[in-house]
Structures are given as C-alpha cells and as structure tokens.
C-alpha cells in the first residue's frame, strides 16, 4: 500500500517502512506524528484520489533525525564592474520513517 502525502509544500509518494527527508517539522526525535494531508491512497490497481484530500486517511510516521543538507553555493558577478558576491545556503530537514498508512 502506498500514499501520496503533502508536507512542506511538496508531495511525496510513501510506503510503509520507507524513510524520507521532508522540510523541517518542529517535533522531538522519536516522536510519532500523524500526517493528515493525503492526496491519494493506492494498493495494486485500485487507487483512491482525494478532492483535494482523501477523507479519513492518515499516515503515521516516526521522526528519526533532524539535520541540514549540503551547502548550495551562490555566486553573483557583474563583468567589468569589479563586483563579486559569494554566499551559501544550507536547508534544514527532518528525516521520517513511515510506520503505517490508514486508508
């Protein structure tokens, strides 16, 4: 069984037992959270789509870790003007383990 969830403005296809990295969620490590924004639930050939959400569906997940992605380097330059600017960005994320999908 799999589900398409929405969290952090993005959509993810998940199945029970999978690990995935999502936008940072303010909760403790080891906490069990419930994701209620389920866009679709399916098993084999049968798929149930929501309009826009599937009513009564939820996904239970455990928070495994909080961390930060690799640095993205940003470099701006204007030719012949002696202008150069260096900066970087590291996005924080939360790693989840999907425990159960309730349709």
PDB file of C-alpha atoms in Angstrom:
ATOM      1  CA  UNK A   1       0.000   0.000   0.000  1.00  0.00           C
ATOM      2  CA  UNK A   2       1.230   3.490  -0.796  1.00  0.00           C
ATOM      3  CA  UNK A   3       0.047   7.049  -0.294  1.00  0.00           C
ATOM      4  CA  UNK A   4       0.795  10.466  -1.767  1.00  0.00           C
ATOM      5  CA  UNK A   5       1.220  12.970   1.059  1.00  0.00           C
ATOM      6  CA  UNK A   6       1.667  16.732   1.107  1.00  0.00           C
ATOM      7  CA  UNK A   7       4.008  18.331   3.630  1.00  0.00           C
ATOM      8  CA  UNK A   8       6.169  21.436   3.488  1.00  0.00           C
ATOM      9  CA  UNK A   9       4.591  22.494   0.187  1.00  0.00           C
ATOM     10  CA  UNK A  10       5.838  19.352  -1.590  1.00  0.00           C
ATOM     11  CA  UNK A  11       4.276  16.000  -2.483  1.00  0.00           C
ATOM     12  CA  UNK A  12       5.835  12.631  -1.675  1.00  0.00           C
ATOM     13  CA  UNK A  13       4.871   9.062  -2.597  1.00  0.00           C
ATOM     14  CA  UNK A  14       5.436   6.913   0.507  1.00  0.00           C
ATOM     15  CA  UNK A  15       5.010   3.293   1.548  1.00  0.00           C
ATOM     16  CA  UNK A  16       5.199   1.651   4.976  1.00  0.00           C
ATOM     17  CA  UNK A  17       8.775   1.192   6.188  1.00  0.00           C
ATOM     18  CA  UNK A  18      10.277   3.878   3.948  1.00  0.00           C
ATOM     19  CA  UNK A  19      12.490   6.732   5.122  1.00  0.00           C
ATOM     20  CA  UNK A  20      12.210  10.169   3.560  1.00  0.00           C
ATOM     21  CA  UNK A  21      13.561  13.671   4.058  1.00  0.00           C
ATOM     22  CA  UNK A  22      10.977  16.456   4.332  1.00  0.00           C
ATOM     23  CA  UNK A  23      11.036  20.131   5.267  1.00  0.00           C
ATOM     24  CA  UNK A  24      11.802  20.645   8.953  1.00  0.00           C
ATOM     25  CA  UNK A  25       8.993  19.694  11.363  1.00  0.00           C
ATOM     26  CA  UNK A  26       9.159  21.132  14.912  1.00  0.00           C
ATOM     27  CA  UNK A  27       8.972  17.929  16.975  1.00  0.00           C
ATOM     28  CA  UNK A  28      11.358  15.813  19.061  1.00  0.00           C
ATOM     29  CA  UNK A  29      13.351  12.849  17.759  1.00  0.00           C
ATOM     30  CA  UNK A  30      11.431   9.631  18.350  1.00  0.00           C
ATOM     31  CA  UNK A  31       8.046  11.380  18.376  1.00  0.00           C
ATOM     32  CA  UNK A  32       5.219   9.785  16.399  1.00  0.00           C
ATOM     33  CA  UNK A  33       3.424  12.277  14.164  1.00  0.00           C
ATOM     34  CA  UNK A  34       0.291  11.965  12.051  1.00  0.00           C
ATOM     35  CA  UNK A  35       0.227  13.400   8.538  1.00  0.00           C
ATOM     36  CA  UNK A  36      -3.363  14.210   7.550  1.00  0.00           C
ATOM     37  CA  UNK A  37      -2.913  15.794   4.126  1.00  0.00           C
ATOM     38  CA  UNK A  38      -3.278  12.664   1.993  1.00  0.00           C
ATOM     39  CA  UNK A  39      -3.819  13.316  -1.727  1.00  0.00           C
ATOM     40  CA  UNK A  40      -4.109   9.690  -2.915  1.00  0.00           C
ATOM     41  CA  UNK A  41      -4.069   6.169  -1.482  1.00  0.00           C
ATOM     42  CA  UNK A  42      -3.483   3.055  -3.558  1.00  0.00           C
ATOM     43  CA  UNK A  43      -2.798  -0.638  -3.438  1.00  0.00           C
ATOM     44  CA  UNK A  44      -2.042  -2.502  -6.640  1.00  0.00           C
ATOM     45  CA  UNK A  45      -4.524  -1.468  -9.338  1.00  0.00           C
ATOM     46  CA  UNK A  46      -7.003   0.262  -7.005  1.00  0.00           C
ATOM     47  CA  UNK A  47      -6.267   3.935  -6.413  1.00  0.00           C
ATOM     48  CA  UNK A  48      -8.379   6.378  -4.431  1.00  0.00           C
ATOM     49  CA  UNK A  49      -7.881  10.055  -5.251  1.00  0.00           C
ATOM     50  CA  UNK A  50      -8.997  12.890  -2.999  1.00  0.00           C
ATOM     51  CA  UNK A  51     -10.769  16.077  -3.987  1.00  0.00           C
ATOM     52  CA  UNK A  52      -8.398  17.572  -2.899  1.00  0.00           C
ATOM     53  CA  UNK A  53      -7.778  15.315   0.158  1.00  0.00           C
ATOM     54  CA  UNK A  54      -8.810  11.731   0.902  1.00  0.00           C
ATOM     55  CA  UNK A  55     -11.233  11.904   3.825  1.00  0.00           C
ATOM     56  CA  UNK A  56     -10.384   9.721   6.813  1.00  0.00           C
ATOM     57  CA  UNK A  57      -6.908   8.800   5.547  1.00  0.00           C
ATOM     58  CA  UNK A  58      -3.751   9.387   7.571  1.00  0.00           C
ATOM     59  CA  UNK A  59      -0.102   8.367   7.688  1.00  0.00           C
ATOM     60  CA  UNK A  60       1.719   7.687  10.960  1.00  0.00           C
ATOM     61  CA  UNK A  61       5.445   8.417  10.914  1.00  0.00           C
ATOM     62  CA  UNK A  62       8.292   8.494  13.434  1.00  0.00           C
ATOM     63  CA  UNK A  63      10.889  11.255  13.444  1.00  0.00           C
ATOM     64  CA  UNK A  64      14.323   9.691  13.022  1.00  0.00           C
ATOM     65  CA  UNK A  65      16.607  12.738  12.831  1.00  0.00           C
ATOM     66  CA  UNK A  66      16.929  16.465  12.234  1.00  0.00           C
ATOM     67  CA  UNK A  67      19.813  17.629  10.072  1.00  0.00           C
ATOM     68  CA  UNK A  68      20.910  20.013   7.335  1.00  0.00           C
ATOM     69  CA  UNK A  69      21.518  19.368   3.628  1.00  0.00           C
ATOM     70  CA  UNK A  70      24.762  20.066   1.832  1.00  0.00           C
ATOM     71  CA  UNK A  71      25.661  23.685   1.157  1.00  0.00           C
ATOM     72  CA  UNK A  72      24.456  25.302  -2.039  1.00  0.00           C
ATOM     73  CA  UNK A  73      26.967  27.908  -3.203  1.00  0.00           C
ATOM     74  CA  UNK A  74      25.684  31.163  -4.639  1.00  0.00           C
ATOM     75  CA  UNK A  75      28.000  33.373  -6.716  1.00  0.00           C
ATOM     76  CA  UNK A  76      26.968  36.661  -8.311  1.00  0.00           C
ATOM     77  CA  UNK A  77      29.180  38.675 -10.608  1.00  0.00           C
ATOM     78  CA  UNK A  78      28.938  41.670 -12.941  1.00  0.00           C
ATOM     79  CA  UNK A  79      31.590  41.658 -15.601  1.00  0.00           C
ATOM     80  CA  UNK A  80      33.888  44.661 -15.879  1.00  0.00           C
ATOM     81  CA  UNK A  81      32.365  46.291 -12.755  1.00  0.00           C
ATOM     82  CA  UNK A  82      34.559  44.682 -10.078  1.00  0.00           C
ATOM     83  CA  UNK A  83      31.516  43.225  -8.343  1.00  0.00           C
ATOM     84  CA  UNK A  84      31.584  39.718  -6.919  1.00  0.00           C
ATOM     85  CA  UNK A  85      29.407  38.307  -4.160  1.00  0.00           C
ATOM     86  CA  UNK A  86      29.758  34.884  -2.520  1.00  0.00           C
ATOM     87  CA  UNK A  87      27.161  33.337  -0.248  1.00  0.00           C
ATOM     88  CA  UNK A  88      25.737  29.948   0.625  1.00  0.00           C
ATOM     89  CA  UNK A  89      22.644  28.227   1.961  1.00  0.00           C
ATOM     90  CA  UNK A  90      22.011  25.026   3.939  1.00  0.00           C
ATOM     91  CA  UNK A  91      18.392  23.873   4.154  1.00  0.00           C
ATOM     92  CA  UNK A  92      17.254  22.120   7.332  1.00  0.00           C
ATOM     93  CA  UNK A  93      15.293  18.887   7.000  1.00  0.00           C
ATOM     94  CA  UNK A  94      13.615  16.204   9.099  1.00  0.00           C
ATOM     95  CA  UNK A  95      14.052  12.511   8.354  1.00  0.00           C
ATOM     96  CA  UNK A  96      10.879  10.458   8.804  1.00  0.00           C
ATOM     97  CA  UNK A  97      10.208   6.713   8.905  1.00  0.00           C
ATOM     98  CA  UNK A  98       6.704   5.817   7.702  1.00  0.00           C
ATOM     99  CA  UNK A  99       5.116   3.335  10.116  1.00  0.00           C
ATOM    100  CA  UNK A 100       1.535   2.873   8.886  1.00  0.00           C
ATOM    101  CA  UNK A 101      -0.895   4.063   6.251  1.00  0.00           C
ATOM    102  CA  UNK A 102      -4.546   4.204   7.297  1.00  0.00           C
ATOM    103  CA  UNK A 103      -6.943   4.493   4.364  1.00  0.00           C
TER     104      UNK A 103
END
